[in-house]
PDB file of C-alpha atoms in Angstrom:
ATOM      1  CA  MET A  55      -0.069   0.123   0.264  1.00 39.00           C
ATOM      2  CA  SER A  56       1.375   3.236  -0.962  1.00 40.00           C
ATOM      3  CA  ILE A  57       1.223   6.515   0.873  1.00 42.00           C
ATOM      4  CA  ASP A  58      -1.438   7.659  -1.812  1.00 44.00           C
ATOM      5  CA  GLU A  59      -3.581   5.305  -0.943  1.00 47.00           C
ATOM      6  CA  LEU A  60      -3.737   6.154   2.716  1.00 45.00           C
ATOM      7  CA  VAL A  61      -4.350   9.747   2.136  1.00 48.00           C
ATOM      8  CA  PRO A  62      -5.246  10.899  -1.070  1.00 54.00           C
ATOM      9  CA  THR A  63      -3.692  13.901  -2.634  1.00 61.00           C
ATOM     10  CA  ASP A  64      -6.135  16.159  -2.889  1.00 67.00           C
ATOM     11  CA  GLU A  65      -6.602  16.122   0.655  1.00 78.00           C
ATOM     12  CA  LEU A  66      -3.366  17.398   1.525  1.00 89.00           C
ATOM     13  CA  VAL A  67      -3.077  19.810  -1.521  1.00 94.00           C
ATOM     14  CA  SER A  68      -5.065  22.183  -3.257  1.00 94.00           C
ATOM     15  CA  ILE A  69      -3.563  23.646  -6.615  1.00 96.00           C
ATOM     16  CA  ASP A  70      -5.351  26.471  -8.648  1.00 95.00           C
ATOM     17  CA  VAL A  71      -4.340  27.655 -11.942  1.00 96.00           C
ATOM     18  CA  THR A  72      -5.425  31.289 -13.135  1.00 95.00           C
ATOM     19  CA  THR A  73      -4.334  32.333 -16.793  1.00 94.00           C
ATOM     20  CA  SER A  74      -4.710  36.110 -17.702  1.00 92.00           C
ATOM     21  CA  ALA A  75      -2.847  37.662 -20.890  1.00 91.00           C
ATOM     22  CA  ALA A  76      -0.182  38.761 -18.384  1.00 91.00           C
ATOM     23  CA  GLY A  77       0.463  35.740 -17.339  1.00 96.00           C
ATOM     24  CA  VAL A  78      -0.311  32.266 -14.568  1.00 97.00           C
ATOM     25  CA  VAL A  79      -0.781  32.109 -11.029  1.00 97.00           C
ATOM     26  CA  VAL A  80      -0.560  29.192  -9.599  1.00 97.00           C
ATOM     27  CA  THR A  81      -2.175  29.257  -6.295  1.00 97.00           C
ATOM     28  CA  VAL A  82      -1.173  26.307  -3.832  1.00 97.00           C
ATOM     29  CA  THR A  83      -2.676  25.502  -0.336  1.00 97.00           C
ATOM     30  CA  GLY A  84      -1.981  22.672   1.587  1.00 97.00           C
ATOM     31  CA  GLU A  85       0.854  20.385   2.372  1.00 97.00           C
ATOM     32  CA  VAL A  86       3.652  20.430  -0.104  1.00 97.00           C
ATOM     33  CA  ASP A  87       5.842  16.772  -0.082  1.00 96.00           C
ATOM     34  CA  ALA A  88       7.053  13.695  -1.939  1.00 95.00           C
ATOM     35  CA  CYS A  89       3.521  12.868  -2.363  1.00 94.00           C
ATOM     36  CA  THR A  90       2.248  16.402  -3.870  1.00 96.00           C
ATOM     37  CA  ALA A  91       5.014  17.688  -5.623  1.00 96.00           C
ATOM     38  CA  PRO A  92       4.545  15.925  -8.988  1.00 96.00           C
ATOM     39  CA  SER A  93       0.665  17.702  -9.032  1.00 95.00           C
ATOM     40  CA  LEU A  94       2.749  21.224  -8.162  1.00 96.00           C
ATOM     41  CA  GLN A  95       5.401  20.020 -11.027  1.00 97.00           C
ATOM     42  CA  ALA A  96       2.961  19.433 -13.403  1.00 95.00           C
ATOM     43  CA  ALA A  97       0.867  22.636 -12.835  1.00 96.00           C
ATOM     44  CA  VAL A  98       4.239  24.676 -13.043  1.00 97.00           C
ATOM     45  CA  ASP A  99       5.217  23.124 -16.196  1.00 96.00           C
ATOM     46  CA  ALA A 100       2.250  23.867 -17.965  1.00 94.00           C
ATOM     47  CA  ALA A 101       2.462  27.202 -17.042  1.00 94.00           C
ATOM     48  CA  PHE A 102       5.942  28.220 -19.267  1.00 94.00           C
ATOM     49  CA  ASP A 103       4.136  29.383 -22.498  1.00 91.00           C
ATOM     50  CA  ALA A 104       2.879  32.454 -20.448  1.00 95.00           C
ATOM     51  CA  PRO A 105       5.325  35.456 -20.134  1.00 96.00           C
ATOM     52  CA  ALA A 106       5.099  35.125 -16.488  1.00 97.00           C
ATOM     53  CA  LEU A 107       4.357  33.123 -13.787  1.00 98.00           C
ATOM     54  CA  THR A 108       3.685  33.751 -10.183  1.00 98.00           C
ATOM     55  CA  VAL A 109       3.769  30.858  -7.563  1.00 98.00           C
ATOM     56  CA  ASP A 110       1.974  31.826  -4.622  1.00 98.00           C
ATOM     57  CA  LEU A 111       2.564  29.738  -1.509  1.00 98.00           C
ATOM     58  CA  ASP A 112       0.555  31.606   0.714  1.00 96.00           C
ATOM     59  CA  GLY A 113      -1.557  28.851   1.919  1.00 96.00           C
ATOM     60  CA  VAL A 114       1.260  26.187   2.020  1.00 98.00           C
ATOM     61  CA  THR A 115       1.750  24.916   5.422  1.00 97.00           C
ATOM     62  CA  PHE A 116       4.366  22.404   5.020  1.00 98.00           C
ATOM     63  CA  LEU A 117       7.042  22.667   2.443  1.00 98.00           C
ATOM     64  CA  ASP A 118      10.049  20.123   2.581  1.00 97.00           C
ATOM     65  CA  SER A 119      12.688  18.673   0.020  1.00 98.00           C
ATOM     66  CA  ALA A 120      10.313  17.880  -2.867  1.00 98.00           C
ATOM     67  CA  GLY A 121       8.709  21.011  -3.309  1.00 98.00           C
ATOM     68  CA  LEU A 122      11.743  23.017  -2.923  1.00 98.00           C
ATOM     69  CA  CYS A 123      13.414  20.965  -5.685  1.00 98.00           C
ATOM     70  CA  VAL A 124      10.019  22.024  -7.574  1.00 98.00           C
ATOM     71  CA  LEU A 125      10.873  25.582  -6.910  1.00 98.00           C
ATOM     72  CA  ALA A 126      14.396  25.365  -7.877  1.00 98.00           C
ATOM     73  CA  ARG A 127      13.359  23.727 -11.362  1.00 98.00           C
ATOM     74  CA  ALA A 128      10.907  26.156 -12.064  1.00 98.00           C
ATOM     75  CA  HIS A 129      13.799  28.946 -11.815  1.00 98.00           C
ATOM     76  CA  ARG A 130      16.037  27.179 -13.984  1.00 98.00           C
ATOM     77  CA  GLU A 131      13.060  26.342 -16.910  1.00 97.00           C
ATOM     78  CA  ALA A 132      12.060  30.055 -16.161  1.00 97.00           C
ATOM     79  CA  SER A 133      15.269  31.638 -16.868  1.00 97.00           C
ATOM     80  CA  GLU A 134      16.047  29.033 -19.943  1.00 97.00           C
ATOM     81  CA  ARG A 135      12.560  30.468 -21.390  1.00 96.00           C
ATOM     82  CA  GLY A 136      12.633  33.795 -20.391  1.00 96.00           C
ATOM     83  CA  VAL A 137       9.773  33.487 -18.407  1.00 97.00           C
ATOM     84  CA  ARG A 138       9.284  35.963 -15.465  1.00 97.00           C
ATOM     85  CA  LEU A 139       9.139  33.748 -12.338  1.00 98.00           C
ATOM     86  CA  ARG A 140       7.658  35.623  -8.981  1.00 97.00           C
ATOM     87  CA  VAL A 141       7.403  33.143  -5.795  1.00 98.00           C
ATOM     88  CA  LEU A 142       4.943  34.503  -3.021  1.00 98.00           C
ATOM     89  CA  ALA A 143       5.281  33.305   0.370  1.00 97.00           C
ATOM     90  CA  SER A 144       3.996  34.431   3.909  1.00 95.00           C
ATOM     91  CA  GLY A 145       4.150  31.432   6.983  1.00 93.00           C
ATOM     92  CA  ARG A 146       7.297  30.116   8.767  1.00 96.00           C
ATOM     93  CA  ALA A 147       6.249  26.821   7.195  1.00 96.00           C
ATOM     94  CA  VAL A 148       7.959  28.032   3.476  1.00 97.00           C
ATOM     95  CA  VAL A 149      10.275  30.891   4.506  1.00 97.00           C
ATOM     96  CA  ARG A 150      12.123  28.690   6.785  1.00 98.00           C
ATOM     97  CA  PRO A 151      13.473  26.104   4.312  1.00 98.00           C
ATOM     98  CA  LEU A 152      13.713  28.762   1.525  1.00 98.00           C
ATOM     99  CA  GLN A 153      15.909  30.791   3.781  1.00 98.00           C
ATOM    100  CA  ILE A 154      17.945  27.850   5.041  1.00 97.00           C
ATOM    101  CA  THR A 155      18.582  26.161   1.471  1.00 97.00           C
ATOM    102  CA  GLY A 156      19.302  29.592  -0.008  1.00 97.00           C
ATOM    103  CA  LEU A 157      16.722  29.460  -2.124  1.00 97.00           C
ATOM    104  CA  TRP A 158      14.931  32.355  -0.995  1.00 97.00           C
ATOM    105  CA  GLU A 159      17.676  34.949  -2.617  1.00 97.00           C
ATOM    106  CA  LEU A 160      18.234  32.337  -5.738  1.00 96.00           C
ATOM    107  CA  LEU A 161      14.147  32.806  -6.527  1.00 96.00           C
ATOM    108  CA  GLY A 162      14.084  36.053  -4.959  1.00 95.00           C
ATOM    109  CA  VAL A 163      10.933  35.831  -2.889  1.00 97.00           C
ATOM    110  CA  GLU A 164       8.334  38.339  -2.400  1.00 96.00           C
ATOM    111  CA  LEU A 165       7.252  37.929   1.527  1.00 95.00           C
ATOM    112  CA  VAL A 166       3.232  39.018   1.456  1.00 92.00           C
ATOM    113  CA  ALA A 167       1.146  39.454   4.374  1.00 86.00           C
ATOM    114  CA  PRO A 168      -0.602  36.403   5.268  1.00 84.00           C
ATOM    115  CA  GLY A 169      -3.739  35.944   3.331  1.00 78.00           C
ATOM    116  CA  ALA A 170      -2.814  38.355   0.835  1.00 71.00           C
ATOM    117  CA  GLY A 171      -1.218  35.587  -1.714  1.00 67.00           C
ATOM    118  CA  SER A 172      -1.180  37.255  -5.478  1.00 66.00           C
ATOM    119  CA  ALA A 173      -3.298  39.906  -4.737  1.00 61.00           C
ATOM    120  CA  ALA A 174       0.167  41.699  -3.548  1.00 55.00           C
TER     121      ALA A 174
END
């Protein structure tokens, strides 16, 4: 039995994608871990045809190394394709891992007020 069978991924994370002429906003709520990171990766990968991509992590309650890898890959892909990448964060569960790993600076993460998300 896999972990996915024990706890369905859709109960752990919600990923909403909003598209406009200005770009794509991927809004993530819940836990980003080894079980849910592939869903985030798929949403991010699908957004690289847009001129800009915002990954809104304001609602994330847990972020592990699998989620950090998704963000690092997004940075590399955005750089290669000339896509403007914004990453928004507010809570310690996201801010601290990004700071410890050095991704905070690499990604140029924008600190937003809790609940502000991509409205910032």
